[in-house]
Every structure is written in structure tokens, then in C-alpha cells.
Coordinates of C-alpha atoms in Angstrom, one line a residue:
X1 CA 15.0 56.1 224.6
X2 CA 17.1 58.5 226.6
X3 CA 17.7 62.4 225.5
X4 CA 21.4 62.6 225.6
X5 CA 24.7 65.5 225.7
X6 CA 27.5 64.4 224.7
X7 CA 31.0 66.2 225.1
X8 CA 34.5 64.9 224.0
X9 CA 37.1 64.9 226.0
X10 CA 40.3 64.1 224.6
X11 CA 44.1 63.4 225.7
X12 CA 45.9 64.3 222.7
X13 CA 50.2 62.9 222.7
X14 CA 51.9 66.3 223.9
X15 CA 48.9 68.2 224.7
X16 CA 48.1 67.8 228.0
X17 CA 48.1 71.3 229.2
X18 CA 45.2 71.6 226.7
X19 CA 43.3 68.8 228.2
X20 CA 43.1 70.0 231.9
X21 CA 42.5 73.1 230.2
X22 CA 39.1 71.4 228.3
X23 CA 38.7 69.5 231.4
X24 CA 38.2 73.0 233.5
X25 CA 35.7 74.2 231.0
X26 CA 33.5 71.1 230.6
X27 CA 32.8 71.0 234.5
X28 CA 31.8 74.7 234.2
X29 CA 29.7 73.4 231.1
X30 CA 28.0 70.8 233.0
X31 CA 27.2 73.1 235.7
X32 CA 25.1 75.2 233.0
X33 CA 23.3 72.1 231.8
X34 CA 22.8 70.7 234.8
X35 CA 20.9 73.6 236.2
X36 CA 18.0 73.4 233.1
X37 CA 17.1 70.3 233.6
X38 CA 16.6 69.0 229.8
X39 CA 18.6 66.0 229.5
X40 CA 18.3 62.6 230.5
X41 CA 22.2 62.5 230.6
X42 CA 25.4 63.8 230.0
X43 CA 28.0 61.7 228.7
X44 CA 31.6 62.7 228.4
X45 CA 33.7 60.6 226.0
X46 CA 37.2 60.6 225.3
X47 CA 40.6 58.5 225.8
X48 CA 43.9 59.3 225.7
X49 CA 45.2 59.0 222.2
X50 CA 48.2 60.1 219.7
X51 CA 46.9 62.3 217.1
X52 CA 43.5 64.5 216.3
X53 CA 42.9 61.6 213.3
X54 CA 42.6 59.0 216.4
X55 CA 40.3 61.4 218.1
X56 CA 37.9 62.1 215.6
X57 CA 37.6 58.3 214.3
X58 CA 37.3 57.0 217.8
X59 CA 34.5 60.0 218.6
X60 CA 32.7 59.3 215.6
X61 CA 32.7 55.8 216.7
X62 CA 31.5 56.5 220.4
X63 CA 28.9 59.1 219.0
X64 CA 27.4 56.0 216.6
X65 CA 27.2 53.3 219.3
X66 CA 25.0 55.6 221.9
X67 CA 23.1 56.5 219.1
X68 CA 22.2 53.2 217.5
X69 CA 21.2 52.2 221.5
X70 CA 18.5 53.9 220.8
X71 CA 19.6 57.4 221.9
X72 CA 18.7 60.8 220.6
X73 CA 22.1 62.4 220.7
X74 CA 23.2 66.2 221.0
X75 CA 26.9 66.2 220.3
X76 CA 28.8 69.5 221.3
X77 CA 31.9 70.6 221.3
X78 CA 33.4 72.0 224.5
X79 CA 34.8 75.2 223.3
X80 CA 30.7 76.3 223.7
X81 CA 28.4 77.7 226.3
X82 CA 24.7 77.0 226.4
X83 CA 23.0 79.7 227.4
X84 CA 19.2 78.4 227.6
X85 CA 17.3 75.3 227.7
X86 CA 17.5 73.6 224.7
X87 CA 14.7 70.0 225.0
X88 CA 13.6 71.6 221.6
X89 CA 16.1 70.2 219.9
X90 CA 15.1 66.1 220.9
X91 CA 12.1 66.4 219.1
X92 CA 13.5 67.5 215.9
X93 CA 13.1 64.1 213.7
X94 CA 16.0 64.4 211.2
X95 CA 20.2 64.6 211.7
X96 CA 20.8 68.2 212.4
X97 CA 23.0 70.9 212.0
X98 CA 22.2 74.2 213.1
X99 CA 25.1 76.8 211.9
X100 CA 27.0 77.9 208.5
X101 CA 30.2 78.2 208.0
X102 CA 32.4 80.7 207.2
X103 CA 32.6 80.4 203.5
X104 CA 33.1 76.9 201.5
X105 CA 34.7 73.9 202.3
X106 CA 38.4 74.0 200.6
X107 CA 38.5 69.3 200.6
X108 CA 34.6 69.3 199.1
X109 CA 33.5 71.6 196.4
X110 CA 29.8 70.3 196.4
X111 CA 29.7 72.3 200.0
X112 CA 29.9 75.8 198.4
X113 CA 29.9 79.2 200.9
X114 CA 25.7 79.2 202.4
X115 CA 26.0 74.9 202.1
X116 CA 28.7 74.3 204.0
X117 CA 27.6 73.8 208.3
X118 CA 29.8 73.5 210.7
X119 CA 29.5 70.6 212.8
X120 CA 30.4 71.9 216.3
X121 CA 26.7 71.5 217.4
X122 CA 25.2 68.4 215.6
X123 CA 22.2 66.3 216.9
X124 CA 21.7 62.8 216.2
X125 CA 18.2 61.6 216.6
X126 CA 17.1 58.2 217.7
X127 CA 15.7 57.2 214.3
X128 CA 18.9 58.2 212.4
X129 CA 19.5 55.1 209.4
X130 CA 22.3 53.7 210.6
X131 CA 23.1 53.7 206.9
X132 CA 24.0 57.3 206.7
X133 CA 26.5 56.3 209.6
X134 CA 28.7 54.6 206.7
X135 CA 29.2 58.0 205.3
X136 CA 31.7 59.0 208.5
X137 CA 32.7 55.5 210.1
X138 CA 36.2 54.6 209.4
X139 CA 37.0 57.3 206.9
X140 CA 40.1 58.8 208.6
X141 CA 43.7 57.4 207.6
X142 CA 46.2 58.3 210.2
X143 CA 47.3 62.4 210.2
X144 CA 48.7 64.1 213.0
X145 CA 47.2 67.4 211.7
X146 CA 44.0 69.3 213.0
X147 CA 43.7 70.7 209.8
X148 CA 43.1 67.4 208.4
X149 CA 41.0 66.1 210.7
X150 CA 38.7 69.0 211.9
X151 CA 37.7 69.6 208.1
X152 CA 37.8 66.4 206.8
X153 CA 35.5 65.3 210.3
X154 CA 33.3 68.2 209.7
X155 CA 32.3 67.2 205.4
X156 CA 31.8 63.8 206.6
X157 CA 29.1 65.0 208.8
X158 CA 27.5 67.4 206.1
X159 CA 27.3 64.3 203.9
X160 CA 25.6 62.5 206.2
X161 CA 23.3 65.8 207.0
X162 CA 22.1 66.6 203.5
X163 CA 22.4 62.6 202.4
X164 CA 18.2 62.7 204.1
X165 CA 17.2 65.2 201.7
X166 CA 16.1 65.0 197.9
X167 CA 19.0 67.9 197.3
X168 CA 21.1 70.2 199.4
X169 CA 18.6 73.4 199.0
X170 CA 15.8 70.9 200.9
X171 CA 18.3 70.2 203.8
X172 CA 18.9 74.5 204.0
X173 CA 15.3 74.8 204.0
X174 CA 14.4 72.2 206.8
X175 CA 17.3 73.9 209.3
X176 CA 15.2 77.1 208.0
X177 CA 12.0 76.1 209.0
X178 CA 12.6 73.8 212.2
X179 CA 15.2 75.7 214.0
X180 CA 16.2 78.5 212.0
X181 CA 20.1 79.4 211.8
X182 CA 22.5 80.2 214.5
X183 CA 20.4 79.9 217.4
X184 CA 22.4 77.7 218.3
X185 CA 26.1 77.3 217.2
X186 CA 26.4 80.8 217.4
X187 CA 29.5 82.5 216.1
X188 CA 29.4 86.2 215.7
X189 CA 32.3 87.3 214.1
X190 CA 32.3 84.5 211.5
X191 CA 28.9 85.3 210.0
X192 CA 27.8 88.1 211.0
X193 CA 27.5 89.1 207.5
X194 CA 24.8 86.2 207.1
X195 CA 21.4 88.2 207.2
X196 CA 19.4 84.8 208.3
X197 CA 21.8 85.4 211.8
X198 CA 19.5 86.3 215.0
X199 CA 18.7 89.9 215.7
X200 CA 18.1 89.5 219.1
X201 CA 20.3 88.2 221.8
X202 CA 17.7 86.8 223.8
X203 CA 17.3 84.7 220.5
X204 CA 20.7 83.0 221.0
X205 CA 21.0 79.9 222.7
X206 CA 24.0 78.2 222.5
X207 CA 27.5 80.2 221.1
X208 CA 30.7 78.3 219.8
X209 CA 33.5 80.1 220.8
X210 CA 36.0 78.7 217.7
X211 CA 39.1 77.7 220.3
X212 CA 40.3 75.7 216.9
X213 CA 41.1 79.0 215.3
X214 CA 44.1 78.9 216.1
X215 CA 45.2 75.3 214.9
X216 CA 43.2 75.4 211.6
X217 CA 43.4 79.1 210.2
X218 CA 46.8 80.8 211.9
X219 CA 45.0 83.4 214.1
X220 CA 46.8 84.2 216.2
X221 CA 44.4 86.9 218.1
X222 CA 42.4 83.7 219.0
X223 CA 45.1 81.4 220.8
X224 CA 44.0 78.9 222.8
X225 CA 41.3 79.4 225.4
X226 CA 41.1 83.0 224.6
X227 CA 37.9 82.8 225.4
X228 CA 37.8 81.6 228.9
X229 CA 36.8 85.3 230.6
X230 CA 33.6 85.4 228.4
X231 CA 32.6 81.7 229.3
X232 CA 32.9 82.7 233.1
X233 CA 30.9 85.1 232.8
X234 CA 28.4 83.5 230.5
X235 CA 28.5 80.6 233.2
X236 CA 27.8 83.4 235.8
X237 CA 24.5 84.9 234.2
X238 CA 23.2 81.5 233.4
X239 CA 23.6 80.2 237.5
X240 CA 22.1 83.6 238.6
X241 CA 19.2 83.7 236.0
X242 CA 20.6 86.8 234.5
X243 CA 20.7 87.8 230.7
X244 CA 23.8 87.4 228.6
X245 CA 22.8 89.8 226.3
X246 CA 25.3 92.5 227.3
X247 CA 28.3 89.4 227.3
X248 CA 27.3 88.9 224.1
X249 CA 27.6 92.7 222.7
X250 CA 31.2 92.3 224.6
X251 CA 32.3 89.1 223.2
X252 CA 31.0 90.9 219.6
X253 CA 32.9 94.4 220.2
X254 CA 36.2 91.6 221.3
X255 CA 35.9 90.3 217.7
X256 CA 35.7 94.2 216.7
X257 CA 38.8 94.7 217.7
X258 CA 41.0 92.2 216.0
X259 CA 43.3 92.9 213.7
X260 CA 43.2 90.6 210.3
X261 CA 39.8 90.7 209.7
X262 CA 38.7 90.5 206.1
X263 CA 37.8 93.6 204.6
X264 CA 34.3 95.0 205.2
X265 CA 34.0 92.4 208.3
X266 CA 35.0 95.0 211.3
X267 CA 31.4 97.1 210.1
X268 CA 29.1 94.8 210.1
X269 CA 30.1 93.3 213.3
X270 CA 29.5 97.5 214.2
X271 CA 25.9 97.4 212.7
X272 CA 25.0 93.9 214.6
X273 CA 26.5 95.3 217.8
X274 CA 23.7 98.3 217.1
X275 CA 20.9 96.0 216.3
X276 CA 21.3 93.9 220.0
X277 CA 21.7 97.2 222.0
X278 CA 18.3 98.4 219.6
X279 CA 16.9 95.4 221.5
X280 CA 17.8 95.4 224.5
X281 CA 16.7 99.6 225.4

């Protein structure tokens, strides 16, 4: 049994700028990992394919074969830094997400805002019933749209996360008590209003940076790879051993300084900013 990362990398029809793009940030990914030390292996999968549907089904797919090998299997999405170890996270027993998302999901109404995770950090342990892999294999009809397929991909994995659990409130609890939320799959300006989100930067482990906000929700203060500055210089403090904490209060006060966010949303991203420079005096 090997302790695997796994990263996709994808060749979407017409988007090929976006791929050497992915492609620049994964090696600077690797780099991270590579210097902790806490995986067996790091897998890159990906092929060159026509529309996001295609990408997801054949993920899914590639994601389910390394894992019924016998494979525990930490899938993340590039768009992601980690900023610490993680070897934690191989000994958690149960398929796991670690992150809400930002309100409900608008294809399932069973995952109601506080149920609904988002699936850009999941982990797939060895033990996993391939039964609960039926639940996501070949769901996904063709559809060139992102929308479709990032939402639809991201329910199929809740169903298979709270499908191990006697109800939905057991599978918040067990995130609750093994990992605790947002430690990983950090994303500040999303739920920062969620008052189970870490206090302390030096709590923070692993931050998604959301480059689909664009496709999926028509922001356009988050186009493409907007976050490339912050992931250089996350990449820089991790190879020199340095803390991220202050990149973090910057990547929060960036966030700050959009326009379009909700009301009320712009203050508490204020008062969290307060709370990590409280902790970092």
C-alpha cells in the first residue's frame, strides 16, 4: 500500500494556453511536496480531451483504479498550495473531505449551505468500498460546460462522502473531530464568515485558490491564474522554511479589496485579517 498525490492535468479542445499555464504551476507544486517528504508518490493524471465532462469522467476513472490498487489517495486540485506536511491525512480511515462550501448546492437540495464540501481536496483511503465508487463512475453525459461538470463532479463526490455515515450530521461531525475544517482546502474569502474556520495561520495547511471562479460564478476580479503572484511566494516561504502567515493576511486583504462581494462579506474578511495579525505579534 503506497501513500499517494494525485494532480490532474488536463488538455482541454481550445484551451491550451490554460494547460501550460496548470502545467507551470504543478512543477512549482511538486517542488513544495517534494521537499516534505510525506508521500510515497506523486502521480499526475491527465490526457488531452474535448470537453470538461471528458475530464471529469476520465479523472474520476483514473482516481478509482489507483485507488482500488490498493492505494490511499489524496486527490488535489492544482489551483492549490500546500503549505505543510500533511502524512496526517493517510491515516484517516474514511473518504474525506475537508472544506465547506460557499452556500448550498443549486443541482442537489439534500446538500443545504454548512452540508455542502467542496471537493477540491478529497482523500481516498485504501479501504474505501469500491461500492460507494458507483455513486460517481460513469455519471457524466457529454456537456462542454464547466458549470456542469465542476458542480455536478463535486455532489457526486459528497454522495459518496456522507454515503459512510448513518446521516449527513455524522459525516460533519467526523471532519469535526478528525481534521477539523479548513485546515486544509483553505479558502478565505469564501467562508470566512464560517466561525469553525482557523484562527491562526500557522493552523493552515493547504489553501485552494478558486482559479474556477471565473468559469463557474462570472467573477471577473478572479480571471484566470489571478493568483499566480501569491503561489510564488507561497512556494518561496515553503523552500526557505519561512512562515506564510503574512502571504496569507495578503492574499486575505486581496479578497478585501474586490468589488462584488456580497454584503457584509468585505468586514469579516477585516475582523479575520485582525484575528491572524493578533497571532502572529
Amino acid at each position: 500500500m503506497k501513500n499517494l498525490l494525485v494532480y490532474p492535468l488536463y488538455k482541454i479542445k481550445g484551451r491550451g494556453s490554460e494547460y501550460e499555464g496548470h502545467k507551470l504551476n504543478l512543477q512549482k507544486n511538486i517542488e513544495i511536496v517534494e521537499k516534505f517528504g510525506c508521500v510515497d508518490a506523486i502521480k499526475v493524471i491527465g490526457s488531452e480531451v474535448d470537453h470538461w465532462s471528458e475530464m471529469v469522467g476520465d479523472m474520476i476513472e483514473k482516481i478509482y483504479e489507483l485507488n482500488i490498487s490498493g492505494n490511499n489517495v489524496l486527490f488535489s486540485e492544482i489551483d492549490t498550495v500546500f503549505l505543510q506536511e500533511f502524512s496526517e491525512i493517510f491515516s484517516l480511515e474514511k473518504l474525506t473531505m475537508f472544506a465547506r462550501c460557499n452556500g448550498a448546492s443549486k443541482i442537489d437540495p439534500s446538500l443545504s449551505a454548512g452540508y455542502y464540501l467542496n471537493s477540491g481536496l478529497t482523500y481516498y483511503p485504501a479501504n474505501l468500498d469500491s461500492s460507494i465508487w458507483e455513486l460517481s463512475r460513469n455519471k457524466f453525459k457529454s456537456d462542454n460546460s464547466i458549470a456542469v461538470a465542476g458542480t455536478t463532479y463535486e455532489v457526486l463526490v459528497n454522495r459518496m462522502f456522507y454515503s459512510q455515515f448513518s446521516d449527513m450530521k455524522s459525516g460533519i461531525d467526523y471532519i469535526k473531530k478528525t481534521v477539523g475544517f479548513s485546515k486544509y482546502n483553505w479558502r478565505g474569502h469564501l467562508i470566512v464568515d464560517d466561525d469553525q474556520m482557523p484562527e491562526d495561520p500557522s493552523e493552515i495547511k493547504h489553501v485552494h485558490f478558486l482559479n474556477m471562479s471565473e468559469y463557474i460564478h462570472g467573477n471577473s476580479s478572479f480571471a484566470p491564474f489571478w493568483y499566480n503572484e501569491f503561489l510564488d511566494r507561497f512556494h518561496s516561504c515553503v523552500i526557505s522554511g519561512e512562515s506564510a502567515a503574512n502571504v496569507l493576511i495578503d492574499l486575505l486583504q486581496y479578497y478585501a479589496d474586490q468589488n462584488g462581494l456580497r454584503a457584509g462579506k468585505k468586514p469579516n474578511i477585516q475582523k479575520y485579517i485582525a484575528k491572524f495579525k493578533e497571532k502572529i505579534k
